[in-house]
Amino acid sequence: MLLRVSWDLAKAGLGSRNLTPWNMASKLGFLSLKLSTTAVSSNKVVDVAAQEGEFRVFIVAGEVSGDSIASRLMVSLKKLSPLPVRFAGVGGFLMSKEGLQTLFPMEEISVMGLWELLPHLNTIRKKLKETTEAAILFRPHVVITVDSKGFSFRLLKQLKEYLLEDTCPVHVHYVAPSFWAWKGGEARLQNLCEFVDHMLCIIPFEEEICRLNGLAATYVGHPLLEDALMLNLESGFMSNNLKVHKSGDVFRREHGIPPGATVVTLLPGSRLQEVKRILPIFLRTIEIIRNSFPDLSVIILVAPNDHVKDFVDKIIQSSSLSAILVPGASLDQKYEAFSASTAALCASGSAVIELQLARLPCIVAYQTHILTELVIHYRTKLKYISLPNILMNTSTIPEVLFRDCTPGNLATILSELILDKNIQEQQTSTAEKFLRLLCPPRMLREDLFSGVIWCPSMIAASTILSIEKQK
């Protein structure tokens, strides 16, 4: 069967521009993107699922950023699919809100680094076996893995080995591995073709490189851009620039921060091991500079990870510093905190993109085990570690890495960032150019027929539903 958009939508007059992709879809109901079918032969994965009356999706995310990306994809799949969608797999708090009953807490497979991985190998092997068996029993039409390439690719590879070709689901990996960052990385793409059917890319040049190496791929845009789209539309703020418009005054009043005070937000990461390593360094940095900024206030963004929450609570209780703890799962509170802030210290990762959306000047920091550091130095092709610097080929955002990542070094650079308006303006002016690079051409255009804004999650869901199942 060939899927076609129903004309019922046009009759309903539902072309409103004042709705988020999610709220818009919920207000429209199934009518929002209602799909009708005609008896035309098709091998699309959703048409294969139609024979069973439901679309079964086994989805796996292994870290907080993946949980956010996957949860938005789940929402979009439910809105776009002409069939009821049933999910199974592994995920976190946000995916559970969309109906996923995770096999186990995703934190059990959230490990970063090489040397750091060794103590967890046995646990990860057990979880891989458990996940593979659950996927086979679920009989999915599509398996979607989100980032976490180590666990994800092993899972997809095992499913290809264990299942017969005619019973094997379509394998989709969302967030291409940063093959372009490593020596010989592009050559490894050819190996992925053996167990990945389609790659959903979030960086523009990745699609072409994947295709040149025989791997089907689609550039969908960076899902974090949806933060600006959703929050601005919810508040009725229509803007063509990729910036979250929030007022920090309310946040400052609620937390007793005096006008004119210097506010530094700390983003120590989402994995317990990285938070344990970097947060003490961040706090010591604040201790060094607090005499230079008498009205200094500190905000800590806490990832939706129970182990991380417990650690942050414990370290703050034993510290001489007081801090405002903001739940990272709340978009509103997160961006209100950013708007109330002067600058940020950020662990390397996707959080730097959120800071760009908020136009909050920042410093990116990263520290790891010495053996992992040596491997990175040996294998990397890049001068920078943060995505804005990589794509813009500039050191606009200061990076303090590895053995240079000390409280003293961070304190010097942070003080300069707080005091120098020119440095701040340089970062904020570069942010819009960087974010435009992550924005697919289709994203900011409204569909004239349906009134739908095609954000990255919607583009990703549409791509998945249109994938042809190989015979």
Tab-separated table of C-alpha atoms in Angstrom, residues 309-319:
chain	number	residue	atom	x	y	z
A	309	LYS	CA	21.292	13.647	41.520
A	310	ASP	CA	22.488	11.809	44.625
A	311	PHE	CA	26.117	12.671	43.918
A	312	VAL	CA	25.393	16.354	43.292
A	313	ASP	CA	23.324	16.601	46.489
A	314	LYS	CA	26.100	14.963	48.472
A	315	ILE	CA	28.929	17.101	47.105
A	316	ILE	CA	26.989	20.360	47.597
A	317	GLN	CA	26.161	19.436	51.203
A	318	SER	CA	29.873	18.970	51.922
A	319	SER	CA	30.919	22.108	50.036
